[in-house]
Coordinates of C-alpha atoms in Angstrom, one line a residue:
X1 CA -92.5 82.1 127.1
X2 CA -92.6 78.6 125.6
X3 CA -90.8 79.9 122.5
X4 CA -88.1 81.2 124.8
X5 CA -87.6 77.7 126.2
X6 CA -89.6 77.9 129.5
X7 CA -91.5 74.8 130.6
X8 CA -95.1 74.9 131.9
X9 CA -93.7 74.7 135.4
X10 CA -91.4 77.7 134.7
X11 CA -94.3 79.7 133.3
X12 CA -96.4 78.9 136.4
X13 CA -93.6 80.0 138.7
X14 CA -93.0 83.2 136.8
X15 CA -96.7 84.1 136.6
X16 CA -97.4 83.2 140.3
X17 CA -94.4 85.3 141.5
X18 CA -95.5 88.3 139.4
X19 CA -99.1 87.9 140.6
X20 CA -98.0 87.7 144.3
X21 CA -95.9 90.9 144.0
X22 CA -98.8 92.6 142.2
X23 CA -101.3 91.6 145.0
X24 CA -98.9 92.5 147.9
X25 CA -98.3 95.9 146.4
X26 CA -102.0 96.6 146.0
X27 CA -102.7 95.5 149.6
X28 CA -99.9 97.7 150.9
X29 CA -101.3 100.6 148.9
X30 CA -104.8 100.0 150.2
X31 CA -103.7 100.2 153.8
X32 CA -101.2 103.0 153.2
X33 CA -98.1 101.1 154.2
X34 CA -94.9 103.0 153.9
X35 CA -91.4 101.7 153.5
X36 CA -89.2 101.2 156.6
X37 CA -86.9 104.2 156.4
X38 CA -84.3 102.6 158.7
X39 CA -84.1 99.5 156.5
X40 CA -83.8 101.4 153.3
X41 CA -81.1 103.6 154.7
X42 CA -78.8 100.6 155.5
X43 CA -75.7 100.3 153.4
X44 CA -76.1 96.8 152.1

């Protein structure tokens, strides 16, 4: 990422965002959460 021009702060932000999404998806899977059908059916 540094070779692509990202700063240490940018790399931290990228990694922490990816880690949060990974963690939240695993927690959702662990408790068998399902997407909200009404929300996903909205034309947005």
